[in-house]
Each structure stands twice: as C-alpha cells, then as structure tokens.
Coordinates of C-alpha atoms in Angstrom, one line a residue:
X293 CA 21.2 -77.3 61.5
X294 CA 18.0 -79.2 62.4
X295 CA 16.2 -81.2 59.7
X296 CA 12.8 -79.3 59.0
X297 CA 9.7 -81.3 59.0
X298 CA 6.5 -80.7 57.9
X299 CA 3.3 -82.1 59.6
X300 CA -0.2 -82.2 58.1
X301 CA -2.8 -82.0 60.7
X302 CA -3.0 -81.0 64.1
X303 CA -5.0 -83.6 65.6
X304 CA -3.8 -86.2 68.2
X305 CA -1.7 -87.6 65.6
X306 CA -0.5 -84.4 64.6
X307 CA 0.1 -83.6 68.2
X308 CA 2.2 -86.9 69.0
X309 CA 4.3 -85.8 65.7
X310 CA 5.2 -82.2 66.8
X311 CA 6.3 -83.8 70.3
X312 CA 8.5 -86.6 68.8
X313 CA 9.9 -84.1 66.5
X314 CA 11.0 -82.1 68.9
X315 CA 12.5 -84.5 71.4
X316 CA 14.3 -85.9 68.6
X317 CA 15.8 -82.4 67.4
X318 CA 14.2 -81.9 64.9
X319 CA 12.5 -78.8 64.0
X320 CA 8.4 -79.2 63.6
X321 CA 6.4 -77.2 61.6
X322 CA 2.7 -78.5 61.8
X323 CA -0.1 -77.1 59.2
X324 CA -3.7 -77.1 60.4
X325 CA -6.5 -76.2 57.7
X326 CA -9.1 -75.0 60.6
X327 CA -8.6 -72.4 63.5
X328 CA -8.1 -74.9 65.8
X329 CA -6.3 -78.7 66.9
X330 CA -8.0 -81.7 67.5
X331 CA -8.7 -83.2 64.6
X332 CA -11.9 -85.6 65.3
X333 CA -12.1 -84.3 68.8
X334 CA -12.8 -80.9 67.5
X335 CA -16.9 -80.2 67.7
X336 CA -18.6 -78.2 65.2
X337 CA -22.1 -77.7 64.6
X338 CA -21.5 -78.4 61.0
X339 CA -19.7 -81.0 59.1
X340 CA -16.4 -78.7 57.2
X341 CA -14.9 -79.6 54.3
X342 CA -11.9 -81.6 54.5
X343 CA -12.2 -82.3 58.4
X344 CA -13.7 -85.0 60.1
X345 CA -16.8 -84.4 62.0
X346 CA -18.6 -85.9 64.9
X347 CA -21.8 -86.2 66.3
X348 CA -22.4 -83.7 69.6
X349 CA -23.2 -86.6 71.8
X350 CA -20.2 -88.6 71.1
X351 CA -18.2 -89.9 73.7
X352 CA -15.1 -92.3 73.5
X353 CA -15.2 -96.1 73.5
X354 CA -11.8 -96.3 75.2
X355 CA -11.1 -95.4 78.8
X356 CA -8.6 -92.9 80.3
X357 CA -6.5 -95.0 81.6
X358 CA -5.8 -96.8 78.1
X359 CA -5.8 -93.8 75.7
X360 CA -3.9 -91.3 77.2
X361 CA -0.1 -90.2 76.1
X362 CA 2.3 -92.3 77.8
X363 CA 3.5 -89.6 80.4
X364 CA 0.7 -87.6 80.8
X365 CA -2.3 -89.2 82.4
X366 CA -5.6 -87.9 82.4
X367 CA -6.6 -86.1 85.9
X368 CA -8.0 -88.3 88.5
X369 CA -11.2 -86.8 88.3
X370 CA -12.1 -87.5 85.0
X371 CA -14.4 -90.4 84.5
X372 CA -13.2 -93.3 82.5
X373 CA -15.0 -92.8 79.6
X374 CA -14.7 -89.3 78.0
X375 CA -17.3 -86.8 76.1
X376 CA -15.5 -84.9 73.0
X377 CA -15.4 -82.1 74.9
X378 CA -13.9 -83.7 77.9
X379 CA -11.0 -85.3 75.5
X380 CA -10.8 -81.7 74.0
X381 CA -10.0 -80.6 77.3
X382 CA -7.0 -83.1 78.0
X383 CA -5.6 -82.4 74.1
X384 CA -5.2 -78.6 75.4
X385 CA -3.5 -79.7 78.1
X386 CA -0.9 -81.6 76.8
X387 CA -0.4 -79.4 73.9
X388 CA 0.0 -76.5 76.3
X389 CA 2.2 -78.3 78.7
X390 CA 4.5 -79.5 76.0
X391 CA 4.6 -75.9 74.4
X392 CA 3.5 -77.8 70.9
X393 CA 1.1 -74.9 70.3
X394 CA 3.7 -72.1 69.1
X395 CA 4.8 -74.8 66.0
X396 CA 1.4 -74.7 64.4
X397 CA 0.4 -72.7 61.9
X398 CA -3.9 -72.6 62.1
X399 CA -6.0 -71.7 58.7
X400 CA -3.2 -72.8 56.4
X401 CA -4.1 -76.1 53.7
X402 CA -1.6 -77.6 52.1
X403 CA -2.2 -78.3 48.4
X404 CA 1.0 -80.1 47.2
X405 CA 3.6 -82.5 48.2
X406 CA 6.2 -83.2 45.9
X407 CA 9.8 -85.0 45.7
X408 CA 12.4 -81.8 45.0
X409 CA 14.2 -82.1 42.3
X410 CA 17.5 -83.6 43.9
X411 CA 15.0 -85.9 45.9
X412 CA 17.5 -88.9 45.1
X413 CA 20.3 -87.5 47.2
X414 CA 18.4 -84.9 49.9
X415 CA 15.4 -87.1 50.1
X416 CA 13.8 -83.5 50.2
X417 CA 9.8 -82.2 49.9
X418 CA 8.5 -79.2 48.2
X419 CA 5.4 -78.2 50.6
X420 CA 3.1 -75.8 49.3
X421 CA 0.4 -74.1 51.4
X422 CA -2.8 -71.7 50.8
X423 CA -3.1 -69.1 53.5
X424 CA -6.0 -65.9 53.1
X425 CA -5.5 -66.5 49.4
X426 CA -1.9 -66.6 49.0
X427 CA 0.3 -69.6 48.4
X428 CA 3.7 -70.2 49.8
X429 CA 6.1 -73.2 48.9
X430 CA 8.7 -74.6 51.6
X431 CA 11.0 -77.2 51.3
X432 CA 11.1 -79.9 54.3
X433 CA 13.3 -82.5 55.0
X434 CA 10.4 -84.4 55.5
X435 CA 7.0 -85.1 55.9
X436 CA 4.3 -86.3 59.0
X437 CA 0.8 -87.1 57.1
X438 CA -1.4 -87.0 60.7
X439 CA -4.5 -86.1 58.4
X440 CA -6.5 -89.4 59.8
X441 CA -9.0 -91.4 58.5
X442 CA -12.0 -90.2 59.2
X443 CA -12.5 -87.3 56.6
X444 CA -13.8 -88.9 53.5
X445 CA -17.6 -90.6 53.8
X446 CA -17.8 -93.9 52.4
X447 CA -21.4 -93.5 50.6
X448 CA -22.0 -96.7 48.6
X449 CA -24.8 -95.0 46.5
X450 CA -24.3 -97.9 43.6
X451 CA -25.1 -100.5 45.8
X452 CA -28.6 -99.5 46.6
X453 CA -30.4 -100.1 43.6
X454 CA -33.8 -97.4 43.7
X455 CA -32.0 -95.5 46.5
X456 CA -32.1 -92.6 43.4
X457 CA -36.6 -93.3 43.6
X458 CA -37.0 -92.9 47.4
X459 CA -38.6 -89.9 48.6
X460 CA -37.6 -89.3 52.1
X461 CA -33.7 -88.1 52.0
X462 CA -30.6 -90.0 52.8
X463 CA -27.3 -88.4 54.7
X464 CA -24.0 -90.0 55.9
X465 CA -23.4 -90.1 59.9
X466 CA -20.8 -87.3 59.0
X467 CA -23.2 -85.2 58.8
X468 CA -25.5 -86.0 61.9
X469 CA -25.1 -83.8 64.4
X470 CA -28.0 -84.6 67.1
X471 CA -32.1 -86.2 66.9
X472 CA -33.9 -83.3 66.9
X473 CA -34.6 -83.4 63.3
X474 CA -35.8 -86.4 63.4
X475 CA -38.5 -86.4 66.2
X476 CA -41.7 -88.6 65.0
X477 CA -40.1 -90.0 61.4
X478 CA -39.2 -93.3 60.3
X479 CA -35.9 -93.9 59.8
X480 CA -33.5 -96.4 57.9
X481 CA -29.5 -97.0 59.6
X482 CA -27.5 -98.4 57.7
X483 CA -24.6 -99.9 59.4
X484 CA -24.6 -101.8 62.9
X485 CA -20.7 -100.0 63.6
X486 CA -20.1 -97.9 66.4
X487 CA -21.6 -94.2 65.1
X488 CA -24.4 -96.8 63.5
X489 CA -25.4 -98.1 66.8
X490 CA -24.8 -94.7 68.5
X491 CA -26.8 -92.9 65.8
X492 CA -29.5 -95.7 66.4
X493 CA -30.3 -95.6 70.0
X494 CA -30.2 -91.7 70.2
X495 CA -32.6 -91.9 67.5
X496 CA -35.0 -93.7 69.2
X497 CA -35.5 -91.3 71.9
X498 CA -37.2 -89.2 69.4
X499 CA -38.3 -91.0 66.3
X500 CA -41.2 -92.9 65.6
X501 CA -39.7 -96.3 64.1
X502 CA -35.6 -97.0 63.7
X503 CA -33.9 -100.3 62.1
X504 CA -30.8 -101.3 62.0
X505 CA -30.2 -102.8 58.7
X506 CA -26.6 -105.0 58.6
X507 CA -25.2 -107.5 56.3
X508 CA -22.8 -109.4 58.6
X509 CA -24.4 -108.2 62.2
X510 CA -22.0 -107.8 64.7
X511 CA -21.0 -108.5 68.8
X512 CA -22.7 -105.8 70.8
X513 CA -21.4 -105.4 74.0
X514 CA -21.1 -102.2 77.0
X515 CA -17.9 -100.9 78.2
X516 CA -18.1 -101.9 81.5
X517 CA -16.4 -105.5 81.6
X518 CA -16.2 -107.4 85.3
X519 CA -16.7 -106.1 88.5
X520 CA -17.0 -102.7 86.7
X521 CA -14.2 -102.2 85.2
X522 CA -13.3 -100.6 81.4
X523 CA -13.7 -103.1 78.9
X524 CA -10.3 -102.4 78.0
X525 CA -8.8 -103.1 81.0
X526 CA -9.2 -106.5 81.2
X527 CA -7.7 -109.2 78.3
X528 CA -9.9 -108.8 75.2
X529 CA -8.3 -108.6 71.4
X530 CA -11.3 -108.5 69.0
X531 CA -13.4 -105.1 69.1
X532 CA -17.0 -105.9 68.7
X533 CA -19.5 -102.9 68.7
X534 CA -19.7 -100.8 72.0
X535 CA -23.1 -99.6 73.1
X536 CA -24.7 -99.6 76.2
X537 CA -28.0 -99.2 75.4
X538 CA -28.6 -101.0 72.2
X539 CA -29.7 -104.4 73.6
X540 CA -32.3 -102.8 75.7
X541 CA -33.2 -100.8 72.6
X542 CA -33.7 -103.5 70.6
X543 CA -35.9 -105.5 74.0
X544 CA -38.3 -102.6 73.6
X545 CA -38.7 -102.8 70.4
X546 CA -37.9 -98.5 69.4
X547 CA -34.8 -100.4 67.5
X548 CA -35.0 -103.4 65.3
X549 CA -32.6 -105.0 63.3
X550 CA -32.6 -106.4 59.4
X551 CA -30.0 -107.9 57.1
X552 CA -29.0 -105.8 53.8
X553 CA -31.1 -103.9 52.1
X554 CA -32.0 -105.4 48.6
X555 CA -33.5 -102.4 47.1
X556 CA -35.1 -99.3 47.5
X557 CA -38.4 -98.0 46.3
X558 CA -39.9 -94.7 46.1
X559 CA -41.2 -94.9 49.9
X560 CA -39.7 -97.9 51.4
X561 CA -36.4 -100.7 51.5
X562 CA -37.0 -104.2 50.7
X563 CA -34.9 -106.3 52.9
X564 CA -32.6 -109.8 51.7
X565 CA -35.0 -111.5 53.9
X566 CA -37.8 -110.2 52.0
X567 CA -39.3 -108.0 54.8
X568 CA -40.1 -104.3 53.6
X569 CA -39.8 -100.9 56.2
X570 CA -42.5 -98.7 54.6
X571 CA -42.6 -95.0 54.7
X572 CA -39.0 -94.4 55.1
X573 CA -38.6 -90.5 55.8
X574 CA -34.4 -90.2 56.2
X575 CA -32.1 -93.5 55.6
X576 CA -29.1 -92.5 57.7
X577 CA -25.6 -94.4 56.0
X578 CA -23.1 -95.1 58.8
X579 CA -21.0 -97.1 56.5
X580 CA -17.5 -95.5 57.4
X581 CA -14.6 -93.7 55.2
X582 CA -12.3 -94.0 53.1
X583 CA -8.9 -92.1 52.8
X584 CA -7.7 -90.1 50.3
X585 CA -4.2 -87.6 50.4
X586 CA -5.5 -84.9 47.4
X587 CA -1.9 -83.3 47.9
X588 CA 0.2 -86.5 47.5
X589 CA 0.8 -88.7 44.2
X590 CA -1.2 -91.7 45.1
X591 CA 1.2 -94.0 43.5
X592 CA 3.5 -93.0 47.3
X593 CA 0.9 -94.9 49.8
X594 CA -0.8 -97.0 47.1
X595 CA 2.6 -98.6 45.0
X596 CA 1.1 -101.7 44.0
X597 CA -2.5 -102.6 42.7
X598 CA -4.3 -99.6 44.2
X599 CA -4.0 -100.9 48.0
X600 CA -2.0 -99.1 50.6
X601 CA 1.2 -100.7 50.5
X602 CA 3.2 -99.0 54.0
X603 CA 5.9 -100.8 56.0
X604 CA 4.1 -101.3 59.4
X605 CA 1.2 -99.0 58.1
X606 CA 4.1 -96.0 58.2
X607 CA 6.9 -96.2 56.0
X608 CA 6.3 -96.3 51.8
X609 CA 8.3 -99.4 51.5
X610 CA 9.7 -98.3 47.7
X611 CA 10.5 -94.6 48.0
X612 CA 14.4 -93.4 47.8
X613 CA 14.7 -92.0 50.8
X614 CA 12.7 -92.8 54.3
X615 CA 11.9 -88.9 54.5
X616 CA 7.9 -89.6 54.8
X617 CA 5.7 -91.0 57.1
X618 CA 1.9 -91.6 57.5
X619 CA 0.5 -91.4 61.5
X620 CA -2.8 -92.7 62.6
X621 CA -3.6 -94.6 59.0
X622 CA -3.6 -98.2 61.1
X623 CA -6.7 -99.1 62.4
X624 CA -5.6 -100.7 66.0
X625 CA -7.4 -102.7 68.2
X626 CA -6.5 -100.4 70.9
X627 CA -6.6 -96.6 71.6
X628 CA -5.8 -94.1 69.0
X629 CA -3.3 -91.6 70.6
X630 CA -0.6 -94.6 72.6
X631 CA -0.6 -95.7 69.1
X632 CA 0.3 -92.4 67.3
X633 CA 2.6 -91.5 69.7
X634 CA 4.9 -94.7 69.4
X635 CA 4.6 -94.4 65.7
X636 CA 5.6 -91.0 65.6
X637 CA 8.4 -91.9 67.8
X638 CA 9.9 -94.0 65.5
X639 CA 9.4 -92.1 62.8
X640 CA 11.3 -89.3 64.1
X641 CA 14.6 -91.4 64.8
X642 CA 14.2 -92.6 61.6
X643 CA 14.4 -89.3 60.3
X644 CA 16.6 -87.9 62.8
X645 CA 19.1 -91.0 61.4
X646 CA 19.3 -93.1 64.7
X647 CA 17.0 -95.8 63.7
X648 CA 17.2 -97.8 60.4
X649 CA 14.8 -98.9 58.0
X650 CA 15.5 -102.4 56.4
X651 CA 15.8 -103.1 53.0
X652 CA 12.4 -102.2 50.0
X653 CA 12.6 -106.1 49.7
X654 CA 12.4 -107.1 53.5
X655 CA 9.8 -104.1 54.0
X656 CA 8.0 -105.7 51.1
X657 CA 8.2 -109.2 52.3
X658 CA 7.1 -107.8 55.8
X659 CA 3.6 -106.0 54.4
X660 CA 3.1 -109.3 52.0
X661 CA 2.8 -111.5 55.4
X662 CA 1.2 -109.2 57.3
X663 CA -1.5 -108.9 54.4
X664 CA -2.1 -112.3 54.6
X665 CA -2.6 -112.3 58.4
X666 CA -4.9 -109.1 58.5
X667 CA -7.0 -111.1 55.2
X668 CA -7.5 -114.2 57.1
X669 CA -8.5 -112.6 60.6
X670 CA -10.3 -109.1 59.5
X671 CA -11.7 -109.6 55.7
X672 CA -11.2 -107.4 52.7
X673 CA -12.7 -104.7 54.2
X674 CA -10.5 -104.6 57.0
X675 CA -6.9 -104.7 55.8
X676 CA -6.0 -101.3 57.7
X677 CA -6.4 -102.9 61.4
X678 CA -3.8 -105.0 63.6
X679 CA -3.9 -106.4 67.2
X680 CA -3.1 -103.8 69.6
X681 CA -0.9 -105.3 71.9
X682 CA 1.4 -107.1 68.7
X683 CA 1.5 -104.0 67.1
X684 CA 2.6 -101.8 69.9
X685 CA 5.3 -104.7 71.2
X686 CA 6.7 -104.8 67.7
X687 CA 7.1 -100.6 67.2
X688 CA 8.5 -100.2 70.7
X689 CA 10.8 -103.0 70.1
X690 CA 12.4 -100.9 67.1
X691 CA 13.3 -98.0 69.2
X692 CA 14.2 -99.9 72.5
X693 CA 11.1 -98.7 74.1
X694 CA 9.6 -102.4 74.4
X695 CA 9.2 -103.4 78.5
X696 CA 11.9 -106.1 79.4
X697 CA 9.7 -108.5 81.2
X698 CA 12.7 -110.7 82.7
X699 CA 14.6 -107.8 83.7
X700 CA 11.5 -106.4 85.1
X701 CA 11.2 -109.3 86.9
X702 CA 14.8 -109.8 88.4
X703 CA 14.7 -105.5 89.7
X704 CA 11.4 -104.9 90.2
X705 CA 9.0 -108.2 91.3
X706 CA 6.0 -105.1 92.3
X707 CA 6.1 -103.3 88.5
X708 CA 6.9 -106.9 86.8
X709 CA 3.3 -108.3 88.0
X710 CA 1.4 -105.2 87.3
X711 CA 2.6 -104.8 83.7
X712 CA 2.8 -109.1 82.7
X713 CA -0.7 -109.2 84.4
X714 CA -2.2 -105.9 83.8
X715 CA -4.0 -103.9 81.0
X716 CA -1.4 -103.1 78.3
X717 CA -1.4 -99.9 79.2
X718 CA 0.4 -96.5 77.3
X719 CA 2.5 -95.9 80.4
X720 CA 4.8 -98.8 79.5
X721 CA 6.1 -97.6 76.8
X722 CA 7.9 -94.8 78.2
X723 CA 8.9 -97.3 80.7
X724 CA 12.8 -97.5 79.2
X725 CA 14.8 -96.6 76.7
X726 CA 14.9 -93.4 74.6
X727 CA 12.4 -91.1 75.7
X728 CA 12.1 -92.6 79.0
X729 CA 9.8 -90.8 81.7
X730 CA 10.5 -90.7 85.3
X731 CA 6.9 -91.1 86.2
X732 CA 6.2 -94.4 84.2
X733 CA 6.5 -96.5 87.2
X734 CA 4.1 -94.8 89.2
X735 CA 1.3 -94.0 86.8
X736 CA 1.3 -98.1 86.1
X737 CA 1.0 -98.9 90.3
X738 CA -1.6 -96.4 90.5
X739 CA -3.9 -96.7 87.0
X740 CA -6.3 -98.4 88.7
X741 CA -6.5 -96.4 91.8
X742 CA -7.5 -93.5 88.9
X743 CA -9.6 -96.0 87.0
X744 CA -11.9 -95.7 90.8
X745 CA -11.6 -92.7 91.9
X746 CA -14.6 -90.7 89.9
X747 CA -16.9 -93.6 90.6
X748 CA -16.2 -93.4 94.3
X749 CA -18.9 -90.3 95.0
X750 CA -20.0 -92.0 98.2
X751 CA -18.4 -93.5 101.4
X752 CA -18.7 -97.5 100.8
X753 CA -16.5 -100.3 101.2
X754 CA -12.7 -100.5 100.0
X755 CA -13.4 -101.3 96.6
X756 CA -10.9 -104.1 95.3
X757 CA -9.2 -104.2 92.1
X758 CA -9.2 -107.0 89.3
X759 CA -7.4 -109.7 90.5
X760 CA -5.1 -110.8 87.4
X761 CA -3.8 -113.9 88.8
X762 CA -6.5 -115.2 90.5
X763 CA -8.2 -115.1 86.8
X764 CA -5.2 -117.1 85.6
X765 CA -5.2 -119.8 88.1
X766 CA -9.1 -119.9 86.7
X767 CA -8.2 -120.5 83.4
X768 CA -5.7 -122.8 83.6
X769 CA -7.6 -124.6 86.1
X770 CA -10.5 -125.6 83.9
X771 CA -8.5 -127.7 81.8
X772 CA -7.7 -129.5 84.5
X773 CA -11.2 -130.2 85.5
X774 CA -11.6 -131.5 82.4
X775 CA -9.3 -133.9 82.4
X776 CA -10.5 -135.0 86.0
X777 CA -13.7 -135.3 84.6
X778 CA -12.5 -137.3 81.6
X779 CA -10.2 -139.7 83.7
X780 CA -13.2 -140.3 85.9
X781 CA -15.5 -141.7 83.3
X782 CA -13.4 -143.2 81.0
X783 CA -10.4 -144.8 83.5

C-alpha cells in the first residue's frame, strides 16, 4: 500500500510536492485553505487571512529561462520577465499537464499536526482539517509544509518610537494593492527591499513626495545584465535590489532616500541624520515577514534557542522518524520553484525509503557550520538564505541528480560547454539520474534561443548570444596584464 502524505499549500512549492510524491509512489494528498493554487502567485484584490498577498503590478525578478520546472519550460513567447498573472498562467499549465489538480482538496485549513501516538515506531501524523464548518482528522505517513514564507507581516511597531502620535496612517506592503489611493499625499517607505523599491517608484507616479528611508541602503541594479540579457543569466551570486526605474526615480527627485527613522511625531519622522519629512499622510512598512506554522509545535522547526534549526533548511534534524519536511522555507539566491522542486525530490525518496538521512549528530554538526557561514556572509537577519548554485549542487548530489561535468565532457563536448559555461539553469537537474527527462538536453542548447525570441518583434540582424568563454579568457587575462605591467616598472 502507498505511504499517504499530506501537503499544506498549494503553491509552487505545494505543486513541486504533489509531483515528487507521485513519481515516487507515493500517494499525495494536498490541502489548500483558498479556492484556488498558487500561493503568492495568486492575485486578489484584498490581502486574505492566512495567505500571502501581492501587489497587482508585481512582476518577477527572475527570468523564464531560470525559474521554470526543470522539464517544463515556459512557452517561447513569453517574455523573460513575467507579470503574476503571466506566472499564474504557466502554474496552470503544469498543474494541468501533470494531472496534480485532482489531489487537492481547495477551501480546507488545516488546524493541527501532531505525532500519533505510536509516532516512535510508524513515524505517523494525525492531520486535522476544517472544511464548511466541519472538522475531519486523517492520519499521514507524512507531512509536506509548502505554506511559504511570505504570510506573516513583519511590522516592527516597537521600534518606531511616536509611530502610536502620527496622524496620517501606516500599512504593511501586504496590504498595498495599487497608487490610486495615494495620488497627491506624502508618503514615508520604509524599507529599500524589492516590494520597497517597487512600492516606491509606482508611488511616485501619483504622489506628491516619496522617501525611501533605509538603515543599511542597498545595491540597486535592473534586470537586464550585458548585451541584454537576464540578470540571472550571466555569473552573479549576491542579490542586490532589482528595479529598473528607481535610479532614474531618485535623478528626478519624485523619490529620495534617508537612513532610519529616529522617531516619529504627530505629523512627521525625524531621520538618524537629523533631517525631518513633514506632513507625512501614510508611512508604507515594506520590512518583510516572518514565519509562523500555527498548526505545528514550534519546538519541531525551532529545537534549539527559538531559531529554525532544519537539516538543509528541510529535515528537523532531532525528530524520531524523517516523516516531515518543510519546502520553500530557504531563502535562495536563485529562483523559487527549481529550488522547491529538488527539495521536494529528495524529500520524497526520503520518505519513500530510497534515500537516507544521516545521523541527529551529523545533521546537527551540518546546520551548526552552515550557521556560521550564512552569519558571516548574510547577517542575523538573514540566516534563512544560501547560494543558489551550492545549494542546488549539494541537494542534487543526494539523489544522483547532480550533472557529471567530466562525464559530460568525455560523451557530450556540445552539452559539457553549455552547462560548465552557462547559466545554472533548472533544466540540469533533470539532466541524469532518477527522475531523468528526455528533453533536458535540448531545453539547455536552446534556453537562449527562448531567452530572444519575444524580444525579436522586428527583422534585424542575427542577434548573438553571451559568449561564456570569451568572458573567461577576459578575466583571466587581466591578471596577466597586471603582472606585465608590474614586471615592466619594477624589472
């Protein structure tokens, strides 16, 4: 008999866990809270209770090419960087072509998840659910958490002393949904993130006077990189702030920036730097989430001193039996739904018994190192993100799925270039191994030839693509020069 498992959420990661379920044998059964997937994708007017909610001009800050799921690539039509509806669109798609739809069960919340009883020997979960009113409990084998991360507002109230005086209103960027309400007032951002910097420059269409107000600033840059191309195409591992407009925002003056905000008074903030912005009429706080599982024990993800303590952001490292996993908590460097998928991949053999877990001490040992990595590079603020590329090597080295470069090399010269040279794209990683996909080979000689096509609307010239080791030669030829130039003076 298959081993049941229950999945909370029917976003993408909810999506990549019903898939990876059922290629693994396993028998999915996915609960969605609202009457529809897509998690974060998933446009509504209004911000819902206990869903994450977007603005209606969102649109992603990854390309096509680099978020897609590994064997299903976005049309060629669609242009590289996607509107929520557009990503919506794709989401159906794949949920409809992989016949995930039929193994969700819309309008039902779950309230509790608890060990059963025998949890020591059947590493079983009681599940109960609310549906019109009426509660039903299940036992699972066990458990997907594909709720995300982008449900709970982070509104640091306390740390705005006066914020409790002013007389304009204040509002979380969960809650903004478009300008119009904003046309001719002055108003207050607080944080220079992604939605921040979004929220900013559509502000400015309308409002009379927007800052920026930020404690640590931040690298602004657009997504196109060189010669045109998606930012993520092209070798980059830190993720600064996206925003194509912002600069020029800022050069016009309808968007200035400030450092913290000291304090508040009834009709203004007082800067750190002692400037004040009077008149305030709406302070707008993009200043992220936090997570929260209301139907879990928190002592599961947070096991010691109130920080999440998961082996590879997955696995609780110290329960009895490896029966539960968490998808989409980590914070990559990288696309959202490649990253989902893999994890859900190997959570799925794990549970399906053909990949092992090692021992609470090693998995301990493992999140202590990592820990001090993530502290050093990202801060205390940031102890949920990892490099992209790392991250994805190491989880598709666990189920085989990793490319083998030297193999690669020796069989296929063509493929070996593209994917050593290339963007680390999600198409490698159904490359080989278990869960291999036929089309892997093609979609990685021909991403770039998709990554042109909707910006080739006229008849020109045969447009060329990146030239990765021409770039290298570059690199490693300026080290040379300096030596030359070195030599030459000082010979």
């Amino acid at each position: 008999m298959a081993k049941r498992v229950a999945i909370i959420g029917a976003g993408v990661s909810g999506l990549a866990a019903i898939r990876c379920c059922l290629e693994e044998g396993l028998e999915p059964t996915c609960f969605e809270r609202s009457d529809d997937m897509g998690g974060l994708w998933k446009f509504s007017e209004h911000a819902e209770e206990g869903r994450a909610s977007i603005y209606r001009s969102v649109f992603t800050n990854s390309s096509k090419e680099m978020m897609c799921f590994p064997d299903f690539p976005y049309p060629d039509d669609y242009p590289n960087y996607l509107h929520h509806s557009k990503l919506q669109e794709y989401l159906r798609a794949f949920a409809h072509t992989k016949s995930l739809l039929g193994h969700i069960r819309f309008e039902t919340l779950v309230t509790s998840v608890k060990k059963c009883p025998g949890f020591l020997v059947t590493g079983q979960w009681t599940v109960v659910t609310e549906k019109d009113g009426k509660q039903e409990s299940t036992v699972f084998d066990a458990v997907m958490i594909c709720s995300g991360h982008h449900v709970y507002p982070n509104l640091p109230t306390d740390s705005f002393p006066g914020l409790e005086q002013l007389q304009g209103n204040y509002l979380h960027s969960r809650d903004y949904k478009g300008p119009e309400a904003f046309r001719g007032k002055r108003v207050l951002v607080i944080g220079l993130g992604n939605s921040g910097s979004d929220i900013a420059v559509e502000l400015s269409r309308l409002a009379a006077q927007v800052i920026i107000s930020t404690r640590s600033g931040s690298w602004v840059m657009g997504r196109v990189w060189d010669d045109g191309y998606p930012w993520d195409m092209v070798p980059l591992r830190k993720e600064p702030v996206f925003n194509d407009e912002l600069p020029s925002r800022i050069l016009c003056g309808t968007v200035s920036i400030k450092p913290g905000v000291k304090k508040f008074t009834e009709t203004s903030a007082v800067f750190e730097d002692g400037t004040v912005f009077e008149a305030i009429d709406s302070v707008i706080f993009a200043t992220g989430y936090g997570y929260a599982y209301p139907f879990l024990d928190d002592s599961i993800i947070k096991s010691r001193n109130n920080e999440v303590t998961l082996y590879k952001g997955i696995f609780p490292p110290q329960l009895e039996k490896s029966t539960l996993a968490v998808i989409g908590l980590v914070q990559s460097l990288g696309a959202a739904i490649p990253t989902a998928d893999l994890q859900a991949r190997w959570a799925a053999k794990v549970f399906a018994n053909s990949c092992t877990l090692p021992t609470t001490n090693e998995m301990m040992d493992d999140i202590d190192e990592k820990m001090g990595k993530k502290l050093k590079w990202f801060g205390q603020s940031h102890t949920l993100q990892t490099d992209y590329v790392t991250y994805m090597d190491e989880l598709g080295s666990f189920i085989g799925a990793k490319p083998n470069i030297p193999w690669l090399f020796l069989t296929d010269p063509r493929l070996a270039l593209e994917v050593f040279f290339g963007p680390c794209s999600p198409y490698q990683f159904r490359l080989m191994g278990p869960g291999k996909w036929e089309g892997a080979r093609n979609a990685i000689l021909t991403q770039w030839n998709r990554t042109l096509r909707p910006t080739r609307t006229r008849a020109v010239g045969e447009a060329q693509q990146p030239h990765h080791y021409y770039n290298l030669l570059k690199m490693l030829s300026f080290p040379l020069l300096l030596l030359a130039v070195w030599l030459t003076f000082y010979s």
